[in-house]
Short mmCIF file of C-alpha atoms in Angstrom, two decimals:
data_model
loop_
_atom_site.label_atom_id
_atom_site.label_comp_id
_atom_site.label_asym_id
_atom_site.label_seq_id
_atom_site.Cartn_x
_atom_site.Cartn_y
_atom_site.Cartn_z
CA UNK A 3 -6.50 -27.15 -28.28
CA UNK A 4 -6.99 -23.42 -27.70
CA UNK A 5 -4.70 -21.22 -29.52
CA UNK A 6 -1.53 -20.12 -27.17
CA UNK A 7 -1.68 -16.20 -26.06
CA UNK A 8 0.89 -14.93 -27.97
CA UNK A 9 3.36 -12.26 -25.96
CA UNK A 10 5.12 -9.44 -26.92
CA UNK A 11 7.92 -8.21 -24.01
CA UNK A 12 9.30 -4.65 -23.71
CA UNK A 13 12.78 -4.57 -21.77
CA UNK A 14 15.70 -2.34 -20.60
CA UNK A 15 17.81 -4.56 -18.63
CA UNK A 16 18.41 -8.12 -17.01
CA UNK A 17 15.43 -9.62 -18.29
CA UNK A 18 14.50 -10.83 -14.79
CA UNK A 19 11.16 -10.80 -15.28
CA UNK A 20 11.34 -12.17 -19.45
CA UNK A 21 13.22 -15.62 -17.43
CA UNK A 22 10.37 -15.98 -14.87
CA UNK A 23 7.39 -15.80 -17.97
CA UNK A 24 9.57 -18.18 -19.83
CA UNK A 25 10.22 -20.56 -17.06
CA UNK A 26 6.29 -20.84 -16.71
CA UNK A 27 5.55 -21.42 -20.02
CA UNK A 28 8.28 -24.28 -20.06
CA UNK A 29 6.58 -25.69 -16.89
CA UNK A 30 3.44 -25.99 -18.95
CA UNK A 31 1.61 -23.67 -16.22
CA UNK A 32 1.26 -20.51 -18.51
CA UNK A 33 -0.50 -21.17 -22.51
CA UNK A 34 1.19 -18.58 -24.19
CA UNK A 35 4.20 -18.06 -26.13
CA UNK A 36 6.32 -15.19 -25.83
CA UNK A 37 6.44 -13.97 -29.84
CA UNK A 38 8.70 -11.00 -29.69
CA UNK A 39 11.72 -9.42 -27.38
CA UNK A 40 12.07 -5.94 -27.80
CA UNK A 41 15.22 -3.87 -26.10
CA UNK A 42 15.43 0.13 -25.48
CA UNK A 43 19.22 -0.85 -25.19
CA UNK A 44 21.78 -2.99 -26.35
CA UNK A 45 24.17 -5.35 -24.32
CA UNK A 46 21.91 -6.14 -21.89
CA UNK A 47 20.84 -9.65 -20.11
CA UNK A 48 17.25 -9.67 -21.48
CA UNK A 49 18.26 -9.71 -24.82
CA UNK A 50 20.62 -12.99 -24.48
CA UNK A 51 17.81 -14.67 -23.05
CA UNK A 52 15.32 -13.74 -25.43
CA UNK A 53 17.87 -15.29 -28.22
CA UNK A 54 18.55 -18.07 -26.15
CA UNK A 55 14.94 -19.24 -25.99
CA UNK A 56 15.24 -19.08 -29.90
CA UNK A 57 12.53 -15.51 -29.46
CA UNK A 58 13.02 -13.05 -32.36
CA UNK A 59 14.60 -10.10 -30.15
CA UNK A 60 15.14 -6.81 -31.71
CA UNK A 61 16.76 -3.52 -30.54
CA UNK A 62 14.84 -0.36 -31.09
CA UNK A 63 16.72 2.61 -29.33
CA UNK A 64 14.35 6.28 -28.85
CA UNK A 65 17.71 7.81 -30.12
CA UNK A 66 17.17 6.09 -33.37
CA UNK A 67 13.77 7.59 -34.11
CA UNK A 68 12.53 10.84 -34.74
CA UNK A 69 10.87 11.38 -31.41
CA UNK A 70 8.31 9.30 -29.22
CA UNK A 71 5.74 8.85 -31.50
CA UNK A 72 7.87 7.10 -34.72
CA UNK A 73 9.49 5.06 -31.47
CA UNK A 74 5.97 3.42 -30.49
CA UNK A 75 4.95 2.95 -34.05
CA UNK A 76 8.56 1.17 -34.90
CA UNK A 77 7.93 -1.10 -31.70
CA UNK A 78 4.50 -1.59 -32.22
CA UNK A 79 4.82 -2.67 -36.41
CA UNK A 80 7.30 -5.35 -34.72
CA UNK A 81 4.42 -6.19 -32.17
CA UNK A 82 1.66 -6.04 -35.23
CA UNK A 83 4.51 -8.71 -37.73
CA UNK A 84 4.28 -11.26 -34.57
CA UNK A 85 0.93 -11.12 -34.21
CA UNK A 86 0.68 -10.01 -30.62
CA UNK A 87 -1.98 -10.44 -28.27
CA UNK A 88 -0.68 -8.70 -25.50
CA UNK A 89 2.29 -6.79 -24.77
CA UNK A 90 4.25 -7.01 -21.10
CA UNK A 91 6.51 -4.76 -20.18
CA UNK A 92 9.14 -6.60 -18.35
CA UNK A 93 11.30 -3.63 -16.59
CA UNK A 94 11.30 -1.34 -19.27
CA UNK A 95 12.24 2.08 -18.76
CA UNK A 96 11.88 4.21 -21.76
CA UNK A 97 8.85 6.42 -22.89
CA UNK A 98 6.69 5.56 -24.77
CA UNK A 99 3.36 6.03 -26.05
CA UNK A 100 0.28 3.41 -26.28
CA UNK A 101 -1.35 3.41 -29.82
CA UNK A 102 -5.41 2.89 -30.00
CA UNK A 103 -4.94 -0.36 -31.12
CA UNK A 104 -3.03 -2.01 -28.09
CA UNK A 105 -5.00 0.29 -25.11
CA UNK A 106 -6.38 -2.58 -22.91
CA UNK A 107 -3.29 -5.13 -24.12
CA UNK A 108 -0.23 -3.34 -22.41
CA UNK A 109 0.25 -4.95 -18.95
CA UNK A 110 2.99 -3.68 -16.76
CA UNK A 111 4.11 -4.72 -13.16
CA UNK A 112 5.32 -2.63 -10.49
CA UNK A 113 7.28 -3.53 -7.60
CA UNK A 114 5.14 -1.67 -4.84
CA UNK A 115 1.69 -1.49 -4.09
CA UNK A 116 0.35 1.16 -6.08
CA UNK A 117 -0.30 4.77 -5.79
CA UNK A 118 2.55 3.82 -3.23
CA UNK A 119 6.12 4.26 -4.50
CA UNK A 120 4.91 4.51 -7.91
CA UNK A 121 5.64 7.54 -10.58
CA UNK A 122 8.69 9.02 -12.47
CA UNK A 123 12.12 7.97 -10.59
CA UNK A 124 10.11 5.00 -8.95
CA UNK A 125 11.57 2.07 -10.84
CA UNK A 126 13.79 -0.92 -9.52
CA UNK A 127 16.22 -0.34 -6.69
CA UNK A 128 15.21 3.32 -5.94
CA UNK A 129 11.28 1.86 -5.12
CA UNK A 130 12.92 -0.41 -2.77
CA UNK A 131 14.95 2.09 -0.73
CA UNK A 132 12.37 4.57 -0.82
CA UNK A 133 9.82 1.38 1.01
CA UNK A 134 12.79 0.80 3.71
CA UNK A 135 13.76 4.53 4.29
CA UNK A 136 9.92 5.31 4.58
CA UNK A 137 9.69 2.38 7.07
CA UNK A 138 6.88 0.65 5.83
CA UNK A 139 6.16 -2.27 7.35
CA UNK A 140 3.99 -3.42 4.04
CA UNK A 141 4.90 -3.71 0.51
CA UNK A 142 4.03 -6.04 -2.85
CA UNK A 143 3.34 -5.91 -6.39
CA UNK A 144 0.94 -4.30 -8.85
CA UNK A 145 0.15 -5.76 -12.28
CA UNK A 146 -1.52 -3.00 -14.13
CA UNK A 147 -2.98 -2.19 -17.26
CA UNK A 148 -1.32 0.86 -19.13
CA UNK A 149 -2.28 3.83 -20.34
CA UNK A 150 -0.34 6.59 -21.13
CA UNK A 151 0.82 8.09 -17.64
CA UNK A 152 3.43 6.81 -15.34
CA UNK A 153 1.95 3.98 -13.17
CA UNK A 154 -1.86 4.83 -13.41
CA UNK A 155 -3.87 2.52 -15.52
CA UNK A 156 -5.87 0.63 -14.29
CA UNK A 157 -4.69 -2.59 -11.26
CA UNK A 158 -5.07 -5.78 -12.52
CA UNK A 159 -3.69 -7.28 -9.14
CA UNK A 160 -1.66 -6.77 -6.31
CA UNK A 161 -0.20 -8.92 -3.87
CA UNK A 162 1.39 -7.44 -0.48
CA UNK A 163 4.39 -8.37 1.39
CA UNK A 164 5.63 -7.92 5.01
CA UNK A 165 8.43 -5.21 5.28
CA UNK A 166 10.81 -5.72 8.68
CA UNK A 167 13.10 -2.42 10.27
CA UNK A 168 15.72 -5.22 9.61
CA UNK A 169 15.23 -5.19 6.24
CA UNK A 170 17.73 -3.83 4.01
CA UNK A 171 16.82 -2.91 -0.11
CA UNK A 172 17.79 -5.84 -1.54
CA UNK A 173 15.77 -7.80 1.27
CA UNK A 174 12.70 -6.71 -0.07
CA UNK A 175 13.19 -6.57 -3.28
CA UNK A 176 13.90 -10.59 -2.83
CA UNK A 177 10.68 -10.69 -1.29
CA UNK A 178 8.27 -8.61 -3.70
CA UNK A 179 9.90 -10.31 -6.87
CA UNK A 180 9.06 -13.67 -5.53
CA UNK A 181 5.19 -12.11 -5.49
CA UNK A 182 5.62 -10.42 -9.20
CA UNK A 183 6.60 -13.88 -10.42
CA UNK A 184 3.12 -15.18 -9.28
CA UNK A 185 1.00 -12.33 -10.41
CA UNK A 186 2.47 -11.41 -13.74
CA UNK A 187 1.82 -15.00 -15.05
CA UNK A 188 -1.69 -15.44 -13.08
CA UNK A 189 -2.80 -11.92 -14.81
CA UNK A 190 -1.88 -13.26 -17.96
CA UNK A 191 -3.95 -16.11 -17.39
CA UNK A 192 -6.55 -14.16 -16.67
CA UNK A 193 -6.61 -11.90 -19.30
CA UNK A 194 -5.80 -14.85 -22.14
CA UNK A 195 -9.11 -16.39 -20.20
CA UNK A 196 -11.22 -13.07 -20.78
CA UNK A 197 -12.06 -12.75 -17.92
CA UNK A 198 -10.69 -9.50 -16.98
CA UNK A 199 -12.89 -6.24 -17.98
CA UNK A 200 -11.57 -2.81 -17.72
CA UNK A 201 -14.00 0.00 -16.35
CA UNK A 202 -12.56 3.28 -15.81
CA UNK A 203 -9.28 2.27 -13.46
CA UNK A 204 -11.33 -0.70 -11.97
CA UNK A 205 -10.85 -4.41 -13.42
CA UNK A 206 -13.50 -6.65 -12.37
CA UNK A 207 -12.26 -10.43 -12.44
CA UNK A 208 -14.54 -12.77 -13.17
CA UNK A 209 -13.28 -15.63 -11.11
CA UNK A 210 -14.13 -17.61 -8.33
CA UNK A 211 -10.76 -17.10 -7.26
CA UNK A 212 -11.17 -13.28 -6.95
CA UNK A 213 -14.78 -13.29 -6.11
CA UNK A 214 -15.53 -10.79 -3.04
CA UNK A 215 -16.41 -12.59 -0.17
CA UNK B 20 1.18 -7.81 39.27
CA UNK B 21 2.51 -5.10 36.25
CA UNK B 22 1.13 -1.73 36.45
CA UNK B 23 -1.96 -1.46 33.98
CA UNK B 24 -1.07 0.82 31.19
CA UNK B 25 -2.52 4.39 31.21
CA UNK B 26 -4.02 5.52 28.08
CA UNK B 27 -5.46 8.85 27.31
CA UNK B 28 -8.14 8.70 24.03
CA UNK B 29 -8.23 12.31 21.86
CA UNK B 30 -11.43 12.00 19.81
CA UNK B 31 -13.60 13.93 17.42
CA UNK B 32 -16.23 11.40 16.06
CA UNK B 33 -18.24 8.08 16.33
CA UNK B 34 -15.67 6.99 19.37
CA UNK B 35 -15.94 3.26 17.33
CA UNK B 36 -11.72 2.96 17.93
CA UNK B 37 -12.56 4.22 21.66
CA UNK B 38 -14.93 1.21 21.84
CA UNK B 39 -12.63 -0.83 20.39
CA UNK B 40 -10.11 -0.47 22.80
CA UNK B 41 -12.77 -0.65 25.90
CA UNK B 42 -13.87 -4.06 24.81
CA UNK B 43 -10.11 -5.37 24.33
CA UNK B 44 -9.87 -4.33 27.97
CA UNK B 45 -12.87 -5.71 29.04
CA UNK B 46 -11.93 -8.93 27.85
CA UNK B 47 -8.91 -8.77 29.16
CA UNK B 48 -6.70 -8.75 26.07
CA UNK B 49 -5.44 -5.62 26.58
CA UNK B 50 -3.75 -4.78 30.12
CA UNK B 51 -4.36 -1.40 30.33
CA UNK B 52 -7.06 1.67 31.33
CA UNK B 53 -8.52 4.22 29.53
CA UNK B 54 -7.72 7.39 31.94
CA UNK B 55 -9.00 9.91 30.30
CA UNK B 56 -10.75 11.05 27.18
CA UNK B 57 -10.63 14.39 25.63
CA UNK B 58 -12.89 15.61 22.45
CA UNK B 59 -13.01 18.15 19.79
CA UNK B 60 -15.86 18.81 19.81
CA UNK B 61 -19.65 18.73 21.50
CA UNK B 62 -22.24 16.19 21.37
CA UNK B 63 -20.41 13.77 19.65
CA UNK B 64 -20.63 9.33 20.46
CA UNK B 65 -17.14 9.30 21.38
CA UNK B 66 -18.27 11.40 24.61
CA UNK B 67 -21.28 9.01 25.32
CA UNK B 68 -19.00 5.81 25.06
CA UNK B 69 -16.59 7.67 27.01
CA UNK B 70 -18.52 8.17 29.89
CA UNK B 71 -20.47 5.11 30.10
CA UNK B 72 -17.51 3.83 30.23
CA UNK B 73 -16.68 5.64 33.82
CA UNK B 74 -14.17 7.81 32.37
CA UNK B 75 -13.02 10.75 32.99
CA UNK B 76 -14.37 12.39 29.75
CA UNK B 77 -13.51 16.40 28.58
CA UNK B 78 -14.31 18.65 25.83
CA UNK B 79 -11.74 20.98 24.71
CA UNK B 80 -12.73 22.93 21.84
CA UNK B 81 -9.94 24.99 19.84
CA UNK B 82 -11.91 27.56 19.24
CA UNK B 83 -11.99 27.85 22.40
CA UNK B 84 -8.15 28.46 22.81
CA UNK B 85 -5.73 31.08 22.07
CA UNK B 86 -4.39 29.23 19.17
CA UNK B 87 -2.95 25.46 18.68
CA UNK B 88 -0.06 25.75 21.63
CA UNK B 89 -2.24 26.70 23.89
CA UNK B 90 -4.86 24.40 22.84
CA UNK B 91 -2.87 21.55 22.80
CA UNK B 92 -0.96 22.26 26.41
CA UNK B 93 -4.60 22.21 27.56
CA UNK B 94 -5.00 18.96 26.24
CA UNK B 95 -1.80 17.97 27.53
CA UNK B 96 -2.14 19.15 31.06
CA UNK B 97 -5.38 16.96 31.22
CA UNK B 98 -3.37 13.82 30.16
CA UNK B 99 -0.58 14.93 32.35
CA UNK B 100 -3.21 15.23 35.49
CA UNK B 101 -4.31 11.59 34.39
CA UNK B 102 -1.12 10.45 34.20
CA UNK B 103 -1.33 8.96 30.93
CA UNK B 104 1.54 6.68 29.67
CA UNK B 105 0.21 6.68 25.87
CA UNK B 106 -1.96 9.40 24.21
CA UNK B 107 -3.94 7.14 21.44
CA UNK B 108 -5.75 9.16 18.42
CA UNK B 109 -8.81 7.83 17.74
CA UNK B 110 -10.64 9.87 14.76
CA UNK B 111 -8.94 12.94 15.98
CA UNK B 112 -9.33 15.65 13.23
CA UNK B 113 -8.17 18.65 14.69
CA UNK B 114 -4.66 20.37 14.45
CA UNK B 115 -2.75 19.89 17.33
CA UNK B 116 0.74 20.12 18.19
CA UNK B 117 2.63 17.30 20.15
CA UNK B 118 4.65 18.28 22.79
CA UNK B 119 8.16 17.26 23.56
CA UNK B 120 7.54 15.41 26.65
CA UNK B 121 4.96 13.20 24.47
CA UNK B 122 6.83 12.60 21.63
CA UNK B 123 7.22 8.52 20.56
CA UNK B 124 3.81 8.62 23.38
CA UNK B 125 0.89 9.53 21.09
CA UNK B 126 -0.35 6.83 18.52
CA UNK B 127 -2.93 7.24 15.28
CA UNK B 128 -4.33 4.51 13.51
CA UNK B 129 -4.85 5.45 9.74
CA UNK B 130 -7.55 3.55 7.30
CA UNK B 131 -4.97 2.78 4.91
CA UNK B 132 -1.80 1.49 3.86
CA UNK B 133 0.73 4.85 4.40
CA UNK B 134 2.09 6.30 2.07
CA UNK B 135 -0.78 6.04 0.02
CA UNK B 136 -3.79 7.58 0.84
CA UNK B 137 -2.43 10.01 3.50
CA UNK B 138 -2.23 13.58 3.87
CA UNK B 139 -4.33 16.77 4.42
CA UNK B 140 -7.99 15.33 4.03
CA UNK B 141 -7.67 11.97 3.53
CA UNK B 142 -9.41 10.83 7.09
CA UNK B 143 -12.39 8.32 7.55
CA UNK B 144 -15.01 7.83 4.04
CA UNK B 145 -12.59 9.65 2.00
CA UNK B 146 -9.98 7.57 2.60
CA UNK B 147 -12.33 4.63 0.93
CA UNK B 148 -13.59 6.44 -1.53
CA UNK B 149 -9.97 7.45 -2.58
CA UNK B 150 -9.36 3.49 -2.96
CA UNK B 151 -12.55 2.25 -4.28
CA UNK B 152 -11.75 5.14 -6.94
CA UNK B 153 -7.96 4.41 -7.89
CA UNK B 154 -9.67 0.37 -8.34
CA UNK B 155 -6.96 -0.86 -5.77
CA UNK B 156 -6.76 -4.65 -4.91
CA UNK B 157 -5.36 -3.79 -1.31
CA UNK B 158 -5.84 -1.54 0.95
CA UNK B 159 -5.16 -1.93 4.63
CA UNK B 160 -4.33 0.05 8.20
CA UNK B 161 -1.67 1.75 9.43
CA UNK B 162 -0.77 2.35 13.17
CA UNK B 163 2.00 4.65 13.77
CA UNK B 164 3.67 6.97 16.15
CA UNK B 165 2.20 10.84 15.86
CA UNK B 166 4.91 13.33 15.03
CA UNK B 167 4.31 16.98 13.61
CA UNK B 168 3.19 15.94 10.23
CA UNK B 169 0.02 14.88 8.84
CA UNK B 170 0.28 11.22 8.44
CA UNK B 171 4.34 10.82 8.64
CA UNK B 172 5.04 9.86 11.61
CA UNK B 173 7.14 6.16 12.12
CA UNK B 174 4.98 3.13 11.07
CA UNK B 175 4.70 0.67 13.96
CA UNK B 176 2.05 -1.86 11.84
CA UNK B 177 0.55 -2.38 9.17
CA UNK B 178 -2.05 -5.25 8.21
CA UNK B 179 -3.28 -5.31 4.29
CA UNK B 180 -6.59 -6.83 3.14
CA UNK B 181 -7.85 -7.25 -0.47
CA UNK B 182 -9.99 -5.16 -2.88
CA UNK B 183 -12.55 -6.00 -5.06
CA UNK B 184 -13.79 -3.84 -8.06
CA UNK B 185 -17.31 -5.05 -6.85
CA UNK B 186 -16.65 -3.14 -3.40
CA UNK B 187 -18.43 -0.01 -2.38
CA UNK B 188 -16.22 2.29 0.43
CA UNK B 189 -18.25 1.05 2.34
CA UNK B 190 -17.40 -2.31 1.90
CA UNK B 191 -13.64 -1.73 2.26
CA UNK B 192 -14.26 0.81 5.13
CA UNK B 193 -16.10 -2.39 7.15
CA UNK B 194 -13.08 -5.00 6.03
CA UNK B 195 -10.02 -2.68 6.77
CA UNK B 196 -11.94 -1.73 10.75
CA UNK B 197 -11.83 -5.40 11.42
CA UNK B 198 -8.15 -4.99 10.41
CA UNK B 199 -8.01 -2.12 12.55
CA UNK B 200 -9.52 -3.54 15.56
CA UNK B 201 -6.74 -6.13 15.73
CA UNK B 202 -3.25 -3.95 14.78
CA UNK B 203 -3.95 -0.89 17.67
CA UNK B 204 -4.76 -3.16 20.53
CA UNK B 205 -1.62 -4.95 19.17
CA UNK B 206 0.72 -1.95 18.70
CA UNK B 207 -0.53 -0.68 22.60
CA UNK B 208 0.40 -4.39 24.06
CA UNK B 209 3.61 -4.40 22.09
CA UNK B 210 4.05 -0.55 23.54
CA UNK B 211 2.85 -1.47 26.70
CA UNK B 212 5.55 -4.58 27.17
CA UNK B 213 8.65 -2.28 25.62
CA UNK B 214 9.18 -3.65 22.07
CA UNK B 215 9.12 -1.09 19.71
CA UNK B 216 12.13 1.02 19.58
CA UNK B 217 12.17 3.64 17.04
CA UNK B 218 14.92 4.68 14.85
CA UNK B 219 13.99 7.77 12.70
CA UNK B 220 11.56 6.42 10.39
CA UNK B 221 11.74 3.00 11.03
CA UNK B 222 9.89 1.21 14.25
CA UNK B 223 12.03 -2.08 15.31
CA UNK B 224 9.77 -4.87 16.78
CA UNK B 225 11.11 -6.99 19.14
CA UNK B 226 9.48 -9.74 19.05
CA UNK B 227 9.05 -13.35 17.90
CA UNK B 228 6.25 -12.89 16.10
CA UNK B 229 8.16 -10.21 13.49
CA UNK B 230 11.05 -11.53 13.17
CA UNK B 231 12.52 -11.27 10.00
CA UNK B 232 12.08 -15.05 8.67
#
């Protein structure tokens, strides 16, 4: 039997996104194990469900450190202790920096199709109502690779959504995050199958799934 | 029988949207005429296709014009004369102003997925090249009403397709025109029969087949 992926998840709130990765590892349709729950802040949801899957979850706070740099290395010693494969941020929201060693294993996901809606102040809710006040009458997801700027490594996958005038925030937010909770797992599938390969901000997949036509 | 739907076709290239909409007419899936065609500039295709269509076909130049409000009144008066209902861009690239009496009346069709990839020269190949570049997994068209700003105008529709690190511009060019050549004769008919109501930003659909589910 081939050796689970072992996960590493970055959070700063409900842990939406930690509950969807664990639901699809209990449902046997994701080989990985999720090693390590990290929070930027305490009393939130994601860290009572990473303890109530029985995941070592740890708080490390920027304010504790002595700027961004001993931050990523105190995160990324916990990441190194669990023997991480790859690390997913799962709504996190503070900054951070990407040492050598884990460029090309940092996957985030984004709920818009990016470049739209992406960059500093684009995160959660506000992405949403910036979709609806815009009008759009598409949106989605973007799994991504990251590097170290806001929302520009390089797209794993995407999946679009239809956007209605109708719509209100929340309506499409519903709508991506049913998306996200397809492509974050099927990226990590993916990637524990090798079969994703970075060049410059392109990923070729090499799957008959994603082959182009 | 309905009135056939006037349209008036502002062009400054290949005319391939202009041929587009002739052969939606011709086989009758569109109920409406072309009444007049106006380029940018000289010995373009668009002109050709124009006129072997039977169409009333005119070059106004701006240079030619004592600045962009007279230039565009000239333009104007022509479609006025014609008696156009709907003023459709069709790989128009040159700085106009829309006047009052055609505002929510003039239509573009954009090679991408608005927001993204819009703006001050982002038109035809570079709008591909832009994509392929970024290593997007969907890109897309945009139809949407013309106001005074590059590319902002209220989105009527908007049909995705997917990426594939493997694609050249060209390649994604050829995939979103077929894309194309389905969402503007759409957003005309849906014009033409008096769905679309729009309400700032947004564009309300009223019909069955976007309903919110």
């Amino acid at each position: 039997m081939a050796k689970l992926l072992r996960l590493g998840v970055l959070l700063s709130g409900g842990g939406r996104t930690l509950e969807n990765i664990l639901d699809q590892i209990r449902a046997g349709k994701l080989a990985a194990e999720v090693a390590v729950v990290i929070a930027s802040r305490p009393n939130i949801r994601g860290i009572d469900i990473g303890k109530a899957a029985g995941v070592p979850t740890h708080l490390v706070r920027p304010r504790d450190r002595a700027g961004v740099e001993a931050y990523s290395e105190a995160m990324c010693r916990l990441m190194d202790e669990a023997r991480v494969d790859l690390i997913l941020l799962a709504g996190f929201l503070s900054y951070w920096i990407v040492p050598k060693r884990y460029l090309g294993r940092v996957m985030n996901i984004h709920p818009a199709l990016l470049p739209a809606f992406g960059g500093k102040g684009m995160y959660g809710h506000h992405v949403h109502e910036a979709v609806v006040a815009r009008g759009c009458k598409v949106s989605g997801c973007t799994v991504h690779f990251v590097n170290n700027a806001y929302d520009e490594g390089p797209i794993i996958l995407q999946r679009p959504v239809p956007v209605y005038a109708e719509d209100t925030p929340d309506d499409v937010a519903a709508r991506v995050f049913r998306e996200e909770c397809i492509a974050y797992p099927e990226a990590i599938r993916l990637f524990s199958e090798g079969r994703l390969r970075i060049d410059g901000l392109r990923v070729h997949i090499d799957s008959p799934a994603y082959r182009r036509p």
